[in-house]
mmCIF file of C-alpha atoms and ligand atoms in Angstrom:
data_model
loop_
_atom_site.group_PDB
_atom_site.id
_atom_site.type_symbol
_atom_site.label_atom_id
_atom_site.label_comp_id
_atom_site.label_asym_id
_atom_site.label_seq_id
_atom_site.Cartn_x
_atom_site.Cartn_y
_atom_site.Cartn_z
ATOM 1 C CA LYS A 376 29.520 -70.902 9.503
ATOM 2 C CA LYS A 377 26.039 -69.611 10.863
ATOM 3 C CA LEU A 378 27.245 -68.659 14.232
ATOM 4 C CA GLU A 379 30.452 -67.347 13.427
ATOM 5 C CA ILE A 380 30.644 -63.568 13.990
ATOM 6 C CA ASN A 381 32.278 -63.192 11.115
ATOM 7 C CA ARG A 382 34.783 -60.860 9.292
ATOM 8 C CA GLU A 383 33.074 -58.206 8.027
ATOM 9 C CA GLN A 384 30.887 -58.038 11.396
ATOM 10 C CA ARG A 385 33.647 -57.967 14.029
ATOM 11 C CA ALA A 386 34.410 -54.744 12.121
ATOM 12 C CA LEU A 387 31.052 -53.503 12.419
ATOM 13 C CA MET A 388 31.275 -54.371 16.196
ATOM 14 C CA LYS A 389 34.638 -53.060 16.845
ATOM 15 C CA ALA A 390 33.269 -49.707 15.039
ATOM 16 C CA ILE A 391 30.430 -49.130 16.935
ATOM 17 C CA VAL A 392 31.594 -50.779 20.542
ATOM 18 C CA ASP A 393 34.264 -47.846 20.377
ATOM 19 C CA ALA A 394 31.591 -45.451 19.309
ATOM 20 C CA TYR A 395 30.323 -46.457 22.648
ATOM 21 C CA ASN A 396 32.836 -45.823 25.225
ATOM 22 C CA ARG A 397 34.441 -43.079 23.298
ATOM 23 C CA HIS A 398 31.918 -40.754 23.940
ATOM 24 C CA GLN A 399 31.086 -41.107 27.925
ATOM 25 C CA ILE A 400 29.416 -38.027 29.943
ATOM 26 C CA PRO A 401 32.172 -35.571 31.040
ATOM 27 C CA GLU A 402 33.002 -36.669 33.883
ATOM 28 C CA ASP A 403 32.438 -33.389 35.964
ATOM 29 C CA VAL A 404 28.830 -33.658 34.361
ATOM 30 C CA ALA A 405 28.762 -37.781 36.353
ATOM 31 C CA LYS A 406 30.251 -36.147 39.412
ATOM 32 C CA LYS A 407 28.035 -33.347 40.162
ATOM 33 C CA LEU A 408 25.464 -36.415 40.993
ATOM 34 C CA LEU A 409 27.478 -37.138 44.030
ATOM 35 C CA GLN A 410 27.801 -33.874 45.046
ATOM 36 C CA ASP A 411 25.689 -32.983 48.749
ATOM 37 C CA GLN A 412 22.165 -32.961 48.888
ATOM 38 C CA TYR A 413 20.116 -30.358 46.312
ATOM 39 C CA SER A 414 16.861 -29.668 46.411
ATOM 40 C CA PRO A 415 13.719 -31.180 44.328
ATOM 41 C CA GLU A 416 14.512 -28.019 41.584
ATOM 42 C CA GLU A 417 18.056 -28.536 41.466
ATOM 43 C CA ASN A 418 17.998 -32.236 41.600
ATOM 44 C CA PHE A 419 15.526 -31.411 38.879
ATOM 45 C CA LEU A 420 17.538 -28.871 37.108
ATOM 46 C CA LEU A 421 21.074 -31.060 37.394
ATOM 47 C CA LEU A 422 19.348 -34.206 35.879
ATOM 48 C CA THR A 423 18.147 -31.436 33.269
ATOM 49 C CA GLU A 424 21.896 -30.954 32.437
ATOM 50 C CA MET A 425 22.737 -34.595 32.638
ATOM 51 C CA ALA A 426 19.808 -35.329 29.728
ATOM 52 C CA THR A 427 21.569 -32.903 27.798
ATOM 53 C CA SER A 428 24.900 -33.797 27.922
ATOM 54 C CA GLN A 429 23.821 -37.344 27.102
ATOM 55 C CA VAL A 430 22.184 -36.027 24.432
ATOM 56 C CA GLN A 431 25.227 -34.699 22.796
ATOM 57 C CA VAL A 432 26.840 -37.820 23.589
ATOM 58 C CA LEU A 433 23.932 -39.831 22.298
ATOM 59 C CA VAL A 434 24.113 -37.913 18.804
ATOM 60 C CA GLU A 435 28.256 -38.521 18.653
ATOM 61 C CA PHE A 436 27.638 -41.931 19.338
ATOM 62 C CA THR A 437 25.018 -42.198 16.395
ATOM 63 C CA LYS A 438 27.051 -40.701 13.787
ATOM 64 C CA ASN A 439 29.155 -43.664 14.248
ATOM 65 C CA ILE A 440 27.474 -46.075 13.864
ATOM 66 C CA PRO A 441 28.181 -47.564 10.316
ATOM 67 C CA GLY A 442 25.588 -46.811 8.101
ATOM 68 C CA PHE A 443 24.325 -44.036 9.903
ATOM 69 C CA LEU A 444 25.442 -41.165 7.462
ATOM 70 C CA SER A 445 24.344 -42.706 4.315
ATOM 71 C CA LEU A 446 20.866 -42.426 5.238
ATOM 72 C CA ASP A 447 18.272 -39.698 4.306
ATOM 73 C CA ARG A 448 19.028 -36.766 5.618
ATOM 74 C CA GLU A 449 16.185 -36.122 7.570
ATOM 75 C CA ASP A 450 15.587 -39.868 8.748
ATOM 76 C CA GLN A 451 18.343 -39.543 10.088
ATOM 77 C CA ILE A 452 16.996 -36.698 12.131
ATOM 78 C CA ALA A 453 13.768 -38.471 12.807
ATOM 79 C CA LEU A 454 15.337 -41.684 13.899
ATOM 80 C CA LEU A 455 17.165 -39.228 16.728
ATOM 81 C CA LYS A 456 14.237 -37.946 17.487
ATOM 82 C CA GLY A 457 12.042 -40.900 17.805
ATOM 83 C CA SER A 458 14.649 -42.689 20.071
ATOM 84 C CA ALA A 459 16.516 -40.875 22.197
ATOM 85 C CA VAL A 460 14.204 -40.970 25.735
ATOM 86 C CA GLU A 461 14.837 -44.994 24.868
ATOM 87 C CA ALA A 462 18.713 -44.545 24.129
ATOM 88 C CA MET A 463 18.872 -41.849 27.596
ATOM 89 C CA PHE A 464 17.288 -45.162 29.839
ATOM 90 C CA LEU A 465 18.742 -47.857 28.334
ATOM 91 C CA ARG A 466 22.048 -45.466 28.817
ATOM 92 C CA SER A 467 21.450 -44.535 32.665
ATOM 93 C CA ALA A 468 20.357 -47.972 33.280
ATOM 94 C CA GLN A 469 23.681 -49.316 32.132
ATOM 95 C CA VAL A 470 25.018 -47.280 34.330
ATOM 96 C CA PHE A 471 22.823 -47.934 37.254
ATOM 97 C CA SER A 472 23.641 -51.714 36.998
ATOM 98 C CA ARG A 473 27.062 -51.083 35.969
ATOM 99 C CA LYS A 474 29.870 -52.158 38.693
ATOM 100 C CA MET A 475 29.406 -48.244 39.734
ATOM 101 C CA PRO A 476 30.102 -47.742 43.719
ATOM 102 C CA THR A 477 26.572 -48.464 45.157
ATOM 103 C CA GLU A 478 26.758 -44.998 46.817
ATOM 104 C CA HIS A 479 27.091 -43.749 44.045
ATOM 105 C CA THR A 480 24.185 -45.679 42.096
ATOM 106 C CA ASP A 481 22.202 -44.864 46.170
ATOM 107 C CA VAL A 482 23.065 -40.990 44.990
ATOM 108 C CA LEU A 483 22.001 -40.638 41.139
ATOM 109 C CA GLU A 484 18.961 -42.936 42.114
ATOM 110 C CA GLU A 485 17.823 -40.476 45.468
ATOM 111 C CA ARG A 486 18.607 -37.574 43.087
ATOM 112 C CA VAL A 487 15.923 -38.895 40.269
ATOM 113 C CA ARG A 488 13.997 -40.283 43.237
ATOM 114 C CA LYS A 489 13.460 -36.683 44.286
ATOM 115 C CA SER A 490 13.639 -34.537 40.950
ATOM 116 C CA GLY A 491 9.578 -34.052 40.498
ATOM 117 C CA ILE A 492 9.049 -36.964 38.665
ATOM 118 C CA PRO A 493 6.269 -38.296 39.921
ATOM 119 C CA ASP A 494 5.840 -41.491 41.733
ATOM 120 C CA GLU A 495 3.360 -43.394 39.058
ATOM 121 C CA PHE A 496 6.704 -43.311 36.840
ATOM 122 C CA MET A 497 9.304 -44.487 39.377
ATOM 123 C CA THR A 498 8.129 -47.608 39.579
ATOM 124 C CA PRO A 499 8.163 -48.907 35.804
ATOM 125 C CA MET A 500 11.733 -46.845 35.839
ATOM 126 C CA PHE A 501 13.526 -48.588 38.739
ATOM 127 C CA ASN A 502 12.020 -51.964 37.647
ATOM 128 C CA PHE A 503 13.225 -51.612 33.827
ATOM 129 C CA TYR A 504 16.893 -50.528 35.508
ATOM 130 C CA LYS A 505 16.768 -53.848 38.025
ATOM 131 C CA SER A 506 15.567 -55.770 34.678
ATOM 132 C CA ILE A 507 18.882 -54.477 32.978
ATOM 133 C CA GLY A 508 21.090 -55.205 35.485
ATOM 134 C CA GLU A 509 20.137 -58.758 36.350
ATOM 135 C CA LEU A 510 20.918 -59.204 32.102
ATOM 136 C CA HIS A 511 24.499 -58.222 33.172
ATOM 137 C CA MET A 512 25.299 -57.089 29.030
ATOM 138 C CA VAL A 513 28.785 -57.331 28.179
ATOM 139 C CA GLN A 514 29.517 -53.365 26.597
ATOM 140 C CA GLU A 515 29.592 -55.023 23.020
ATOM 141 C CA GLU A 516 25.723 -56.106 23.345
ATOM 142 C CA GLN A 517 25.104 -52.913 25.349
ATOM 143 C CA ALA A 518 26.579 -50.394 22.586
ATOM 144 C CA ILE A 519 24.322 -52.864 19.580
ATOM 145 C CA LEU A 520 21.243 -53.097 21.862
ATOM 146 C CA THR A 521 21.761 -48.614 21.899
ATOM 147 C CA ALA A 522 22.711 -49.253 18.295
ATOM 148 C CA ILE A 523 19.140 -51.453 17.366
ATOM 149 C CA THR A 524 17.214 -49.013 19.508
ATOM 150 C CA ILE A 525 18.211 -45.774 17.518
ATOM 151 C CA LEU A 526 18.292 -47.761 13.989
ATOM 152 C CA THR A 527 14.539 -48.594 14.461
ATOM 153 C CA PRO A 528 12.742 -48.440 10.921
ATOM 154 C CA ASP A 529 9.285 -47.763 12.610
ATOM 155 C CA ARG A 530 9.735 -44.382 13.670
ATOM 156 C CA PRO A 531 7.387 -41.417 13.342
ATOM 157 C CA TYR A 532 8.828 -39.163 9.960
ATOM 158 C CA VAL A 533 11.132 -41.936 8.584
ATOM 159 C CA LYS A 534 10.568 -42.049 4.945
ATOM 160 C CA ASP A 535 12.774 -44.254 4.172
ATOM 161 C CA PRO A 536 12.373 -47.307 6.717
ATOM 162 C CA GLN A 537 13.548 -50.431 4.650
ATOM 163 C CA ALA A 538 16.919 -48.851 4.578
ATOM 164 C CA VAL A 539 16.644 -48.152 8.230
ATOM 165 C CA GLU A 540 15.840 -51.530 8.249
ATOM 166 C CA ARG A 541 18.770 -53.349 6.204
ATOM 167 C CA LEU A 542 21.110 -51.432 8.899
ATOM 168 C CA GLN A 543 19.114 -52.285 12.016
ATOM 169 C CA GLU A 544 19.216 -56.235 10.745
ATOM 170 C CA THR A 545 22.484 -56.202 10.094
ATOM 171 C CA MET A 546 22.777 -54.948 14.057
ATOM 172 C CA LEU A 547 20.591 -57.331 14.923
ATOM 173 C CA ASP A 548 22.567 -61.209 13.184
ATOM 174 C CA VAL A 549 25.516 -59.999 14.883
ATOM 175 C CA LEU A 550 23.372 -59.403 18.938
ATOM 176 C CA ARG A 551 22.419 -62.405 17.572
ATOM 177 C CA LYS A 552 25.839 -64.341 17.810
ATOM 178 C CA LEU A 553 27.294 -62.147 20.619
ATOM 179 C CA CYS A 554 24.921 -63.834 22.724
ATOM 180 C CA VAL A 555 24.931 -66.960 21.905
ATOM 181 C CA LEU A 556 29.013 -67.224 22.543
ATOM 182 C CA GLN A 557 28.404 -64.365 25.528
ATOM 183 C CA HIS A 558 25.830 -66.576 27.082
ATOM 184 C CA PRO A 559 26.001 -69.716 26.128
ATOM 185 C CA GLN A 560 24.341 -71.658 28.819
ATOM 186 C CA GLU A 561 21.358 -68.681 28.432
ATOM 187 C CA GLN A 562 19.009 -70.542 25.297
ATOM 188 C CA GLN A 563 16.528 -68.012 25.289
ATOM 189 C CA TYR A 564 19.079 -65.095 26.273
ATOM 190 C CA PHE A 565 18.916 -62.794 22.478
ATOM 191 C CA ALA A 566 14.558 -62.990 22.883
ATOM 192 C CA ARG A 567 15.344 -61.617 26.552
ATOM 193 C CA LEU A 568 17.787 -58.538 25.178
ATOM 194 C CA LEU A 569 14.857 -57.685 22.553
ATOM 195 C CA GLY A 570 12.271 -58.268 25.058
ATOM 196 C CA ARG A 571 13.699 -54.887 26.879
ATOM 197 C CA LEU A 572 13.536 -52.736 23.190
ATOM 198 C CA THR A 573 9.055 -53.184 23.779
ATOM 199 C CA GLU A 574 9.425 -52.573 27.888
ATOM 200 C CA LEU A 575 11.876 -49.499 26.429
ATOM 201 C CA ARG A 576 9.294 -47.814 24.466
ATOM 202 C CA THR A 577 5.906 -48.409 27.541
ATOM 203 C CA LEU A 578 8.884 -46.211 28.977
ATOM 204 C CA SER A 579 9.283 -43.894 25.989
ATOM 205 C CA HIS A 580 5.410 -43.437 26.362
ATOM 206 C CA TYR A 581 5.867 -42.614 30.068
ATOM 207 C CA HIS A 582 8.223 -40.152 29.830
ATOM 208 C CA SER A 583 6.015 -38.448 27.234
ATOM 209 C CA GLU A 584 3.388 -38.015 30.324
ATOM 210 C CA MET A 585 6.437 -37.233 32.778
ATOM 211 C CA LEU A 586 7.088 -34.231 30.213
ATOM 212 C CA ALA A 587 3.578 -32.981 30.152
ATOM 213 C CA SER A 588 3.443 -32.840 33.508
ATOM 214 C CA TRP A 589 7.121 -31.292 34.288
ATOM 215 C CA ARG A 590 5.651 -28.432 31.495
ATOM 216 C CA MET A 591 2.319 -27.935 34.011
ATOM 217 C CA ASN A 592 4.307 -27.065 36.805
ATOM 218 C CA ASP A 593 6.468 -24.953 35.003
ATOM 219 C CA HIS A 594 9.273 -26.444 35.072
ATOM 220 C CA LYS A 595 11.929 -25.834 32.039
ATOM 221 C CA PHE A 596 14.182 -27.568 29.706
ATOM 222 C CA THR A 597 17.242 -26.635 27.698
ATOM 223 C CA PRO A 598 16.806 -26.149 23.845
ATOM 224 C CA LEU A 599 18.760 -28.880 22.617
ATOM 225 C CA LEU A 600 15.978 -30.900 25.089
ATOM 226 C CA CYS A 601 13.494 -28.572 23.927
ATOM 227 C CA GLU A 602 14.301 -29.546 20.261
ATOM 228 C CA ILE A 603 14.789 -33.147 20.380
ATOM 229 C CA TRP A 604 11.352 -33.920 22.704
ATOM 230 C CA ASP A 605 9.229 -31.277 20.660
ATOM 231 C CA VAL A 606 8.611 -29.172 23.840
ATOM 232 C CA GLN A 607 8.442 -25.493 24.034
HETATM 233 C C1 034 B 1218 15.270 -33.487 31.542
HETATM 234 C C2 034 B 1218 15.649 -34.234 33.175
HETATM 235 C C3 034 B 1218 15.031 -33.973 33.867
HETATM 236 C C4 034 B 1218 14.929 -35.670 32.642
HETATM 237 O O1 034 B 1218 14.463 -36.178 31.844
HETATM 238 N N1 034 B 1218 13.656 -37.211 31.740
HETATM 239 C C5 034 B 1218 14.503 -38.183 31.951
HETATM 240 C C6 034 B 1218 15.098 -38.981 32.338
HETATM 241 C C7 034 B 1218 15.278 -40.470 33.098
HETATM 242 CL CL1 034 B 1218 14.811 -39.447 34.591
HETATM 243 C C8 034 B 1218 15.466 -41.328 33.231
HETATM 244 C C9 034 B 1218 15.855 -42.014 31.522
HETATM 245 C C10 034 B 1218 15.543 -41.352 30.721
HETATM 246 C C11 034 B 1218 15.919 -40.455 30.707
HETATM 247 CL CL2 034 B 1218 15.762 -39.049 29.255
HETATM 248 C C12 034 B 1218 16.218 -36.996 32.350
HETATM 249 C C13 034 B 1218 17.087 -37.224 33.170
HETATM 250 O O2 034 B 1218 17.763 -38.078 31.921
HETATM 251 C C14 034 B 1218 19.241 -38.247 32.338
HETATM 252 C C15 034 B 1218 19.576 -38.242 33.696
HETATM 253 C C16 034 B 1218 21.024 -38.658 34.301
HETATM 254 C C17 034 B 1218 21.592 -39.290 32.855
HETATM 255 C C18 034 B 1218 23.407 -40.072 32.669
HETATM 256 C C19 034 B 1218 23.487 -39.903 34.352
HETATM 257 C C20 034 B 1218 25.155 -40.865 35.006
HETATM 258 C C21 034 B 1218 25.257 -40.834 33.956
HETATM 259 N N2 034 B 1218 26.690 -41.672 33.365
HETATM 260 C C22 034 B 1218 26.670 -41.923 32.492
HETATM 261 C C23 034 B 1218 27.938 -41.975 32.008
HETATM 262 O O3 034 B 1218 28.109 -43.114 30.563
HETATM 263 O O4 034 B 1218 29.255 -43.046 32.663
HETATM 264 C C24 034 B 1218 26.018 -41.738 31.648
HETATM 265 C C25 034 B 1218 24.893 -41.270 32.767
HETATM 266 C C26 034 B 1218 23.969 -40.515 32.057
HETATM 267 C C27 034 B 1218 21.470 -39.919 31.823
HETATM 268 C C28 034 B 1218 20.198 -38.900 31.634
#
């Protein structure tokens, strides 16, 4: 009984997975990645466009997380701003590790490597992508792990962390059961997934340094990215 996913949890999982699949990056934007060679500046612009489109996808996904819209309005914003980078690392990691044709992943990797991102961030970033790939997460796990990342109670400026914690705990319970069902041979699979969330926090700190170094070299971002990342 303890381990079985009950009807309510199944409905919750369906809502999250549907939202996760419904909001994908527009085909034309993702296709641009695979077009011919660009300069580092053009690569940066393309990645900026991808990130902006990804933030829009993220906002739509978040609004469909059951219970999110019943949170305090300002806390909703605080959660989105606090988790955007981590959710995008998770999403782009899944894109990298998805059964995406290798030439696509190689092109995407090439573009990220040649977009003016300082080398010291490349290693941790691609190590993360590799570690996500090795987990072979099913899409339900990907969607719920993303929701868990967004519903992290200890983001800056959250006024009612208990309300966020209640929602996150519901998701964690579903994920725990799902991991046992999907990966019965791996006892600690759930623990390994949660370990990725810790890695995401480290990447998020790297990312704020990446932003600072880009701004030093006068790189421009879109208004949406400036708002969500508190830059400019
Ligand atoms: C502003 C730009 C330069 C930027 O700053 N930090 C990052 C940055 C970097 Cl590198 C790494 C990680 C996170 C960030 Cl947030 C980025 C680029 O961000 C992204 C780049 C690509 C994608 C991306 C590419 C292909 C995709 N396909 C799909 C799909 O659903 O099919 C989603 C998707 C997303 C998402 C964010």
